[in-house]
mmCIF file of C-alpha atoms in Angstrom:
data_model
loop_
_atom_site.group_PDB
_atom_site.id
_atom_site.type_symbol
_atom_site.label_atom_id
_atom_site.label_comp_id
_atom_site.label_asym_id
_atom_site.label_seq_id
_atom_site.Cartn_x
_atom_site.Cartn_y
_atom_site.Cartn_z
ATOM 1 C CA UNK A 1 1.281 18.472 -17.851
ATOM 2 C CA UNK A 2 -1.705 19.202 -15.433
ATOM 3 C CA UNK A 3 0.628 19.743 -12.490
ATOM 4 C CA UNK A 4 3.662 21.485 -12.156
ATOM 5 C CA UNK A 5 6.548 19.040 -11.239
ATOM 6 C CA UNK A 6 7.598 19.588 -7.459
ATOM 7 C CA UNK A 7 10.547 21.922 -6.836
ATOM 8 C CA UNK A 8 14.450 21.135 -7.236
ATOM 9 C CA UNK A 9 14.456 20.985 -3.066
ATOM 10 C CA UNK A 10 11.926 18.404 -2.565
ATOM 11 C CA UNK A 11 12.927 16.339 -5.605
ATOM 12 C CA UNK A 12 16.518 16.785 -3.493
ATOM 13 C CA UNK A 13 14.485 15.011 -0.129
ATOM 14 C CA UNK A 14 14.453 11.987 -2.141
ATOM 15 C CA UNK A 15 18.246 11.312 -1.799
ATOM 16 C CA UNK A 16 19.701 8.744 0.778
ATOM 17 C CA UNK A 17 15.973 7.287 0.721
ATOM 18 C CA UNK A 18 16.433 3.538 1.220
ATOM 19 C CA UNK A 19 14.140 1.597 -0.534
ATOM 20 C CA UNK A 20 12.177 -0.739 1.721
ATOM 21 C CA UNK A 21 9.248 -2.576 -0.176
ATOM 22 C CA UNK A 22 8.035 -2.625 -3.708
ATOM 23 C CA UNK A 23 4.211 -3.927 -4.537
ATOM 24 C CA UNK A 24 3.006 -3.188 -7.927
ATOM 25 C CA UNK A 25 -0.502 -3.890 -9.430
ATOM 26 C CA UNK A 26 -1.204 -4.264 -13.271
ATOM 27 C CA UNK A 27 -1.019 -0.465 -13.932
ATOM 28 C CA UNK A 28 0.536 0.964 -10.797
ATOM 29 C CA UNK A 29 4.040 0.076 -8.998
ATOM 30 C CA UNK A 30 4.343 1.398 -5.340
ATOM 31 C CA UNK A 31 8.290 2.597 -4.088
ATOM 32 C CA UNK A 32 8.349 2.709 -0.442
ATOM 33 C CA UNK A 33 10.876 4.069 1.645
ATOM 34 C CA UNK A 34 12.384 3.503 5.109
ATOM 35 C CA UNK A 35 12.118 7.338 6.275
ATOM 36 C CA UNK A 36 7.962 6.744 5.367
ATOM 37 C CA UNK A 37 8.141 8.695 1.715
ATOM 38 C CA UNK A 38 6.601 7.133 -1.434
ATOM 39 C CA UNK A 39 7.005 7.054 -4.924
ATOM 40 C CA UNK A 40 3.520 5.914 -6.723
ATOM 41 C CA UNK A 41 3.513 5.665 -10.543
ATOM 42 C CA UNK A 42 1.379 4.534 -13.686
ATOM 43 C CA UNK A 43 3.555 6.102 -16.439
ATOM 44 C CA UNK A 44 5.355 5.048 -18.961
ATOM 45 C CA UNK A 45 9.184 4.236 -17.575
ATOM 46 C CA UNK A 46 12.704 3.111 -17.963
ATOM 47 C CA UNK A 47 14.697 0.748 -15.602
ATOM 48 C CA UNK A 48 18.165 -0.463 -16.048
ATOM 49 C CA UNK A 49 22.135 0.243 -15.129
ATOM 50 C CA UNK A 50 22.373 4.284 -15.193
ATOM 51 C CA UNK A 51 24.834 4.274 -17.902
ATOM 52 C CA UNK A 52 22.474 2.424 -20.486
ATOM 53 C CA UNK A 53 19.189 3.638 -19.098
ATOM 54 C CA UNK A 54 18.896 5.282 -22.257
ATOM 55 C CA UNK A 55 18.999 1.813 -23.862
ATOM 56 C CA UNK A 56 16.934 -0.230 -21.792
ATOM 57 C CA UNK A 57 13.209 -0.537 -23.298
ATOM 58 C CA UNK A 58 10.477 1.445 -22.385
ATOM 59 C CA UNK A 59 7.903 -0.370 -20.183
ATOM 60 C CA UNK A 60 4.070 0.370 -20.731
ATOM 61 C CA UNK A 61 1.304 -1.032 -18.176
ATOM 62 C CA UNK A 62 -0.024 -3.355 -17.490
ATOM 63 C CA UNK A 63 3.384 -4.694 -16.251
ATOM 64 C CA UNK A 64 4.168 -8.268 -17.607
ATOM 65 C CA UNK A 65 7.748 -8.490 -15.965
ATOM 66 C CA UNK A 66 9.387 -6.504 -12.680
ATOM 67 C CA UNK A 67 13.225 -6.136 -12.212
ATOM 68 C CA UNK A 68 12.330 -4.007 -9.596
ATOM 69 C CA UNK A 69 13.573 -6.038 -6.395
ATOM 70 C CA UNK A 70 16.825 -5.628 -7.220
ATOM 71 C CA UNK A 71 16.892 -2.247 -5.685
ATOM 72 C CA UNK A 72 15.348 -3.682 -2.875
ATOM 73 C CA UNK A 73 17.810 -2.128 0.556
ATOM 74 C CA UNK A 74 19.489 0.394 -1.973
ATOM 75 C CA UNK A 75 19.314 4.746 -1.444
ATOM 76 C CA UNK A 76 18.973 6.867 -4.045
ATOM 77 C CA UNK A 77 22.059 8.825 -4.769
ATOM 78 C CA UNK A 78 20.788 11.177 -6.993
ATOM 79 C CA UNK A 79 16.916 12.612 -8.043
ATOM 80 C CA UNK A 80 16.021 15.263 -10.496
ATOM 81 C CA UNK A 81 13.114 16.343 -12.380
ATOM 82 C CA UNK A 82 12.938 17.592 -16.107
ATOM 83 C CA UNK A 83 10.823 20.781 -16.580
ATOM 84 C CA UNK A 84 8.226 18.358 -18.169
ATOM 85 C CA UNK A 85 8.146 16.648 -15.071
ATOM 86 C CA UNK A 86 9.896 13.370 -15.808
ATOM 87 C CA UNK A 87 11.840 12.212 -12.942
ATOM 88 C CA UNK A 88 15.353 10.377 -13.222
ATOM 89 C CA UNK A 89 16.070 8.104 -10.090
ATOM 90 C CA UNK A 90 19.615 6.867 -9.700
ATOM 91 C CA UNK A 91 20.072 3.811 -6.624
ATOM 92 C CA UNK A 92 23.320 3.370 -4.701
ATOM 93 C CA UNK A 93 23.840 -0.237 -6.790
ATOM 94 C CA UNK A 94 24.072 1.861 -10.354
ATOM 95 C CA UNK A 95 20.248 1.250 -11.487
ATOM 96 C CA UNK A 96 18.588 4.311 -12.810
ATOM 97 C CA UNK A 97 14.551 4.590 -13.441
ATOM 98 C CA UNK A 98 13.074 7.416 -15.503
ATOM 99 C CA UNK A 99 9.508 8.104 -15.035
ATOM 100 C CA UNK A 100 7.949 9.918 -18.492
ATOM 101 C CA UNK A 101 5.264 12.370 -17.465
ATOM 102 C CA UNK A 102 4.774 13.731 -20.801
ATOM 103 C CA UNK A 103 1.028 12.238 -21.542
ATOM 104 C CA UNK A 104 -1.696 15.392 -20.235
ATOM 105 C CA UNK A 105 -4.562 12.910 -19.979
ATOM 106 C CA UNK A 106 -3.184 11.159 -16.815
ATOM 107 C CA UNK A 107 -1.481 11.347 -13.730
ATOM 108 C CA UNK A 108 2.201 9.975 -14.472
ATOM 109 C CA UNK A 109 3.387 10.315 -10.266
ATOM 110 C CA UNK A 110 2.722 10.494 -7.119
ATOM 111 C CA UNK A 111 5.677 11.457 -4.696
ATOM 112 C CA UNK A 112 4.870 11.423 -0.997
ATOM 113 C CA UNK A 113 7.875 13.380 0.935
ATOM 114 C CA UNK A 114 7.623 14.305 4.494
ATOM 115 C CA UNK A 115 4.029 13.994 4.495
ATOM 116 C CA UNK A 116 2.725 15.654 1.563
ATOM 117 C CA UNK A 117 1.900 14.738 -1.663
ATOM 118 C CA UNK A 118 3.088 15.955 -4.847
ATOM 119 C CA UNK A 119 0.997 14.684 -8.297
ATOM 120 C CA UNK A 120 2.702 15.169 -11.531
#
């Protein structure tokens, strides 16, 4: 990719996060959290219980349908980052979201932690 995915540690900064309010436009969705961090992101994903996440269909933008809300008031309990800079999200009610970032042409991320911004 263009940018180097962020480091283990601030990928880490993501856990207990509690998600407070998701808005999503046709080819961005918006994660924002309590603590004032952000997850921004355009790229092709995955969303579904963490045990089938490999199961659950990829979704492309625009975005025709959101099951999104039902993380809503849920922490993440786990974050990590491949070396290709897809990110795997797991929430405290067993949903998972993986994030592809493996298209160079465009930005796949945006994580805002402690007040600076990481693009992937």
């Amino acid at each position: 990719t263009m940018y180097h995915p962020p480091a283990k540690d601030i990928i880490q900064k993501l856990k207990q996060n509690v998600v407070e309010n998701i808005s999503y436009g046709k080819y961005i969705i918006n994660i924002f959290f309590e603590n004032g961090n952000q997850l921004s992101f355009s790229a092709p994903f995955r969303f579904g219980k963490k045990d089938s996440i490999s199961d659950s269909p990829i979704n492309n933008f625009p975005i025709e349908e959101l099951y999104l809300a039902r993380i809503l008031g849920c922490s993440i309990v786990d974050a990590t980052c491949e070396e290709d800079g897809t990110l795997h999200v797991c929430f405290s009610n067993n949903d998972a979201i993986a994030i592809y970032a493996n298209n160079e042409m465009y930005e796949a991320y945006t994580l805002l932690i402690d007040g600076q911004e990481y693009i992937v």
